Coordinates of C-alpha atoms and ligand atoms in Angstrom, one line a residue:
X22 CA -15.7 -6.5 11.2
X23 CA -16.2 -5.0 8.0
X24 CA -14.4 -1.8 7.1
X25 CA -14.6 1.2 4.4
X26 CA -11.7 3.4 4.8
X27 CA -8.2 2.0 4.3
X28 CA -10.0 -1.7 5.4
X29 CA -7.0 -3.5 4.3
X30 CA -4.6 -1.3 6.6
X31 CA -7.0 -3.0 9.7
X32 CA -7.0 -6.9 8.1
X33 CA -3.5 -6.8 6.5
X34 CA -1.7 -9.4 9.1
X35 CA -4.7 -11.6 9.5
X36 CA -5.3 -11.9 5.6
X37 CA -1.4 -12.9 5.5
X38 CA -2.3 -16.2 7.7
X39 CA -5.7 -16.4 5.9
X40 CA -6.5 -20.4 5.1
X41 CA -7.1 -19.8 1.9
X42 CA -3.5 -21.9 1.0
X43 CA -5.4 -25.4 -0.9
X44 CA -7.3 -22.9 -3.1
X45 CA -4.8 -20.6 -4.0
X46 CA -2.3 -22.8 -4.7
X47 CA -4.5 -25.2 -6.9
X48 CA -6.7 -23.1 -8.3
X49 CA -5.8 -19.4 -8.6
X50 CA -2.1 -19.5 -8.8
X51 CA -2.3 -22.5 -11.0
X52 CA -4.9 -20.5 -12.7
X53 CA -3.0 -16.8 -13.7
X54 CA 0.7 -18.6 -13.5
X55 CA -0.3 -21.0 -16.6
X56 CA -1.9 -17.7 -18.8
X57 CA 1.6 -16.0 -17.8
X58 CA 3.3 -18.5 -19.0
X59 CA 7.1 -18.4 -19.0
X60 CA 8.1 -15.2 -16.4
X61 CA 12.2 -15.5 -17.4
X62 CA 12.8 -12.0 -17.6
X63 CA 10.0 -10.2 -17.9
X64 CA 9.3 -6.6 -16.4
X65 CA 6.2 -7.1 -14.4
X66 CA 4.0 -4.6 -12.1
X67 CA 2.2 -6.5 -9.4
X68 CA -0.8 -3.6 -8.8
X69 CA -2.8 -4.4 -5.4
X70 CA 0.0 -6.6 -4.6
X71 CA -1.0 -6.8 -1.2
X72 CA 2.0 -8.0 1.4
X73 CA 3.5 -9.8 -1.6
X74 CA 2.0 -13.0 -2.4
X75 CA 2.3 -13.2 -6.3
X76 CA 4.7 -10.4 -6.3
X77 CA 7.5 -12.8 -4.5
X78 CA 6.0 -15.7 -7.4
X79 CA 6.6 -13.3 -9.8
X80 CA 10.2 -12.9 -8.7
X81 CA 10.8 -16.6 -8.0
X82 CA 9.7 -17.6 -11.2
X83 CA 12.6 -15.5 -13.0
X84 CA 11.2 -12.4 -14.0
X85 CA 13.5 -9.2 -14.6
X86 CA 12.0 -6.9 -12.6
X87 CA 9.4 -6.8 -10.1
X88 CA 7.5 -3.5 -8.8
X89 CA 4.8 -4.2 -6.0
X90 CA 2.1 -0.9 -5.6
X91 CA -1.0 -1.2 -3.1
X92 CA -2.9 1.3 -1.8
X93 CA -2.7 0.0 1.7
X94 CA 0.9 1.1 3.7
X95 CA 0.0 -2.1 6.1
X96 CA -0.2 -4.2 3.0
X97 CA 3.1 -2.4 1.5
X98 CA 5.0 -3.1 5.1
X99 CA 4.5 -6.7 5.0
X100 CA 5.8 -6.9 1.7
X101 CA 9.1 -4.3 2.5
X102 CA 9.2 -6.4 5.4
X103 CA 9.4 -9.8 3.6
X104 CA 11.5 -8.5 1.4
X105 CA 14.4 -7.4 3.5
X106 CA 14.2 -11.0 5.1
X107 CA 14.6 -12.8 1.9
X108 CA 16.0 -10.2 -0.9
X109 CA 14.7 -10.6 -4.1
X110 CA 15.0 -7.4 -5.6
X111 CA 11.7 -6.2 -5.7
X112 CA 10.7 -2.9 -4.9
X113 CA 7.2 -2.0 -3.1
X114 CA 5.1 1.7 -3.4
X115 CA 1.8 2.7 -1.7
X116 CA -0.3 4.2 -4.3
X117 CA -4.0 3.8 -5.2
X118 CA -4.3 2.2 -8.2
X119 CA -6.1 4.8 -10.0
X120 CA -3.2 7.7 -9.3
X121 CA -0.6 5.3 -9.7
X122 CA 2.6 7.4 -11.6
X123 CA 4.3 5.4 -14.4
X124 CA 6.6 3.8 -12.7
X125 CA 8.4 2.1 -15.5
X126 CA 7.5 -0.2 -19.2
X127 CA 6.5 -3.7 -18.2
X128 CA 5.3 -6.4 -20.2
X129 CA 2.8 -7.2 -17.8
X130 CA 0.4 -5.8 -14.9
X131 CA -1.0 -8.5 -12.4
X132 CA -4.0 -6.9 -10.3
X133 CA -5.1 -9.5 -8.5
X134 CA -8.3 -8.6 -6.6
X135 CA -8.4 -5.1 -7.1
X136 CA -11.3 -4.1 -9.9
X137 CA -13.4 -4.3 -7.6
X138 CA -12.5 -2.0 -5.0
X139 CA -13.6 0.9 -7.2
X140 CA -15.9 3.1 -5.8
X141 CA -17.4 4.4 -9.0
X142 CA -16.8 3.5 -13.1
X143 CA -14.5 7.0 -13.0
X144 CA -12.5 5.2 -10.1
X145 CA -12.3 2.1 -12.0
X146 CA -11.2 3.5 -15.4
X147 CA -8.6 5.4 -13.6
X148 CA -7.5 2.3 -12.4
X149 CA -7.2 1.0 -16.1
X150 CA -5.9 4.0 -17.6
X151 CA -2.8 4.3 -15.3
X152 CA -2.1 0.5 -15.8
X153 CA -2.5 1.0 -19.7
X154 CA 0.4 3.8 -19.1
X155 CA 2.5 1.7 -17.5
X156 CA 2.5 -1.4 -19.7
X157 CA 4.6 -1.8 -22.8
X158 CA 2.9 -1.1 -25.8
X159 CA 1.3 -4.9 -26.5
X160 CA 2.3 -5.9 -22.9
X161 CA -0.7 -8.0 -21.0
X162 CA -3.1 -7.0 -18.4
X163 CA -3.9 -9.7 -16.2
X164 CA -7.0 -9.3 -13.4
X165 CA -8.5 -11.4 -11.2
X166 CA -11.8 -9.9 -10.8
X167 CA -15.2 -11.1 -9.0
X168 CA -17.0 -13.3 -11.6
X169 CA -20.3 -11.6 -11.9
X170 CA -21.8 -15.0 -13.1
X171 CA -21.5 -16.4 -9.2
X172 CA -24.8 -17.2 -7.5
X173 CA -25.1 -16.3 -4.4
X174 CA -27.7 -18.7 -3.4
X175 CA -25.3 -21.3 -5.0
X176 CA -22.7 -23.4 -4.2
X177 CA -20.9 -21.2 -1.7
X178 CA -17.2 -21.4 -0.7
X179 CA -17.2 -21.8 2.5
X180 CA -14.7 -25.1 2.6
X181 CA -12.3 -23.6 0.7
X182 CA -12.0 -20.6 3.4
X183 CA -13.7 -17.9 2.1
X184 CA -17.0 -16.3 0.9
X185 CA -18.2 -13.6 -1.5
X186 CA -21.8 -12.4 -0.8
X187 CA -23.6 -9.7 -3.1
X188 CA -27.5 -9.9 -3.1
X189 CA -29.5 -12.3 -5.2
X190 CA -29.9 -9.8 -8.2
X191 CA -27.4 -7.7 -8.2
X192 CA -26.4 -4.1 -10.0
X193 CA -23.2 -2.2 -10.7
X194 CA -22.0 -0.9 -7.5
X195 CA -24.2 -2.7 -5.4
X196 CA -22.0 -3.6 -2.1
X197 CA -20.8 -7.0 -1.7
X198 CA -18.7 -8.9 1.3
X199 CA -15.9 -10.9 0.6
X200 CA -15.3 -12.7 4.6
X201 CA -12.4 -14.5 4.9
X202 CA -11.6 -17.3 7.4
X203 CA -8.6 -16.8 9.5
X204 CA -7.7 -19.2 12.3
X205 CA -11.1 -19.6 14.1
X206 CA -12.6 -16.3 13.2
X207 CA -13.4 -14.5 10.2
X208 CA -12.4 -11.1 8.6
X209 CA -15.1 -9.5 6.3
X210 CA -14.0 -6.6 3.5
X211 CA -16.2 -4.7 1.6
X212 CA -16.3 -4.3 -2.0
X213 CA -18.4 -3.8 -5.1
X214 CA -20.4 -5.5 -7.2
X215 CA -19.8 -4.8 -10.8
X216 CA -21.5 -6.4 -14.0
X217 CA -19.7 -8.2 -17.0
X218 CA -20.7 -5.6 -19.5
X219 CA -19.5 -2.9 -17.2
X220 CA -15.7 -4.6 -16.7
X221 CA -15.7 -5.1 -20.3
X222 CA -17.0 -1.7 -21.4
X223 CA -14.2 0.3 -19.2
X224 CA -11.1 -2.1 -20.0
X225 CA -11.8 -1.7 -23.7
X226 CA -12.9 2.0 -23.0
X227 CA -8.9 2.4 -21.6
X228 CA -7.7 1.2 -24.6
X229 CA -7.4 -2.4 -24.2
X230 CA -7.6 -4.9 -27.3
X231 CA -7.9 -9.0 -27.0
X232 CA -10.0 -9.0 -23.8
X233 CA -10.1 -12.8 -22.4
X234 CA -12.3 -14.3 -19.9
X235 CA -11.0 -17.0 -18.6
X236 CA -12.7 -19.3 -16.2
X237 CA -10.6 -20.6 -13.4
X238 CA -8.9 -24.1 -13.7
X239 CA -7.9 -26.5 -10.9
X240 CA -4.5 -28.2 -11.4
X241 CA -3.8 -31.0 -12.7
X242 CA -2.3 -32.2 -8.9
X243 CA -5.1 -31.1 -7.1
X244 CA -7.3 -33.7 -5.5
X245 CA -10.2 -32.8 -8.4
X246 CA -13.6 -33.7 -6.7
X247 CA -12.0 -31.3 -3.5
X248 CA -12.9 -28.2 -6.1
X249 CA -16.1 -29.2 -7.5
X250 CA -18.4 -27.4 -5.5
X251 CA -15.8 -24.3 -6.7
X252 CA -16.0 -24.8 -10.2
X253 CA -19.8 -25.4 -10.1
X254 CA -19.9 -22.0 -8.7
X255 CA -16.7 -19.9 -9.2
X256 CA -16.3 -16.6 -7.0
X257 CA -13.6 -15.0 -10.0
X258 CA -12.7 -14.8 -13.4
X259 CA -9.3 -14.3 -14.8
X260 CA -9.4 -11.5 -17.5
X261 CA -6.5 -10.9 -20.1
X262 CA -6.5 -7.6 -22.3
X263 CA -3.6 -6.2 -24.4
X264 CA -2.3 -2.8 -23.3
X265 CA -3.1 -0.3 -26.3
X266 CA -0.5 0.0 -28.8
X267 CA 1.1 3.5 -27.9
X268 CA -0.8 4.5 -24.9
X269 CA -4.0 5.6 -23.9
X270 CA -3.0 8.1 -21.0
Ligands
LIG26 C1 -7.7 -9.3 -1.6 S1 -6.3 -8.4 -1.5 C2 -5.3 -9.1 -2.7 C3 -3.8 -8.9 -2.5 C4 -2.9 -9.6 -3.6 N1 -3.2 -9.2 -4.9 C5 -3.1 -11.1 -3.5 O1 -3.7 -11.7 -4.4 O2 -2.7 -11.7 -2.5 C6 -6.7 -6.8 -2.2 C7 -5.6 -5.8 -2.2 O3 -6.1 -4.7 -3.0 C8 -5.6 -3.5 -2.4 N2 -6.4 -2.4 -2.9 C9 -7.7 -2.1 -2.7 N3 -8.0 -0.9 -3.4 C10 -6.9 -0.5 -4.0 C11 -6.6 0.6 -4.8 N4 -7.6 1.5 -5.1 N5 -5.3 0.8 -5.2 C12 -4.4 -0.1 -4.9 N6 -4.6 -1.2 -4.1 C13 -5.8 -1.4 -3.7 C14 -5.8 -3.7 -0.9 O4 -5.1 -2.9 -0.1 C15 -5.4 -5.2 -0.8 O5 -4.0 -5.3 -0.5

């Protein structure tokens, strides 16, 4: 199934049980938790938070406060619902990204996976502008975007549960698949395929300073030759940026 208006409202329970668990754990989450670094108090906005899944890290790892906004009310359910099961002080609004208000100073926005939903560059710098107005003047942007480096003819990701297809030479905007394995079956999303100059030009375009690309990294307790395949071909890129010192919004 692939789906183009409010998809993740249609997937949001089946991409909760998504086996994605071995790769997240030892790659991604190892991955943006160790360029975090120490959470202990710190005010963080988890944009695209989806039904919670770094947004409850966020708040088990200590920080202060913890705001979850996704533009999918499905998504945002799962989280409220998660939340009022296990308490943890963190407080979930549907918003798209790009008409998010300011909802408060934080040191750091998270958007994991969420770049690349733009429809257009105007959609996208929205995006980065109303994250730059909600971050602490020197507070950190950190995005896990699609790594526009992956080959789709290589290396694919299919043991680790998911795949990312975009065609063989692709342009800004060009639509891509990201299908995700889910029990026995498969749920497909649609996204976009944007270039590295392009992510580059609009983060630094809102504002941002510092921009860092960095590659994934499998943890140290991971069973290494498991994520090979992965790092010979990896479907996203971290990227850190420094909010702009006074705002750019
Ligand atoms: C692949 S999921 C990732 C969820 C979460 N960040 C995670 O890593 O588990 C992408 C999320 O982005 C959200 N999303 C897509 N476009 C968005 C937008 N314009 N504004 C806010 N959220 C958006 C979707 O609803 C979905 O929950």
């Amino acid at each position: 199934m692939t789906l183009h208006v409010d998809q993740y409202d249609e997937v949001a329970e089946s991409y909760q049980q998504a086996d994605l668990t071995a790769f997240r754990t030892l790659v991604e989450a190892h991955s943006l938790l160790d360029t975090l670094g120490p959470a202990d108090g710190l005010r963080v906005l988890d944009v695209a938070c989806g039904e919670g899944f770094y947004t409850r890290r966020f708040a088990d790892l200590g920080a202060g406060q913890v705001v979850g906004v996704d533009s999918s009310a499905e998504m945002v359910r799962l989280g409220r619902s998660a939340e009022e099961e296990q308490p943890r002080g963190i407080v979930y609004h549907v918003h798209d990204a790009a008409r998010m208000p300011v909802l408060g100073e934080f040191d750091v926005v998270a958007a994991t996976y969420l770049l690349h939903y733009a429809v257009d560059l105007d959609h996208m710098r929205a995006m980065c502008d109303a994250m730059a107005a909600n971050l602490r003047p020197g507070g950190r942007l950190l995005t896990l975007i699609p790594n526009p480096a992956m080959d789709p003819a290589g290396p694919g990701s299919g043991k680790y549960g998911f795949t990312l297809d975009w065609p063989l030479h692709p342009v800004d905007g060009d639509p891509a698949t990201l299908n995700v394995a889910v029990g026995g079956s498969t749920v497909s999303v649609s996204l976009r395929y944007w270039s590295e100059r392009t992510y580059r030009e609009v983060i630094t375009g809102a504002g941002y300073t510092d921009v860092r690309w960095h590659p994934l990294r499998v943890s140290p307790d991971a069973p290494r030759a498991f994520f090979d395949d992965y790092l010979a071909n990896p479907h996203a890129v971290l990227v850190e940026a420094v909010a702009p010192r006074g705002g750019s919004y």
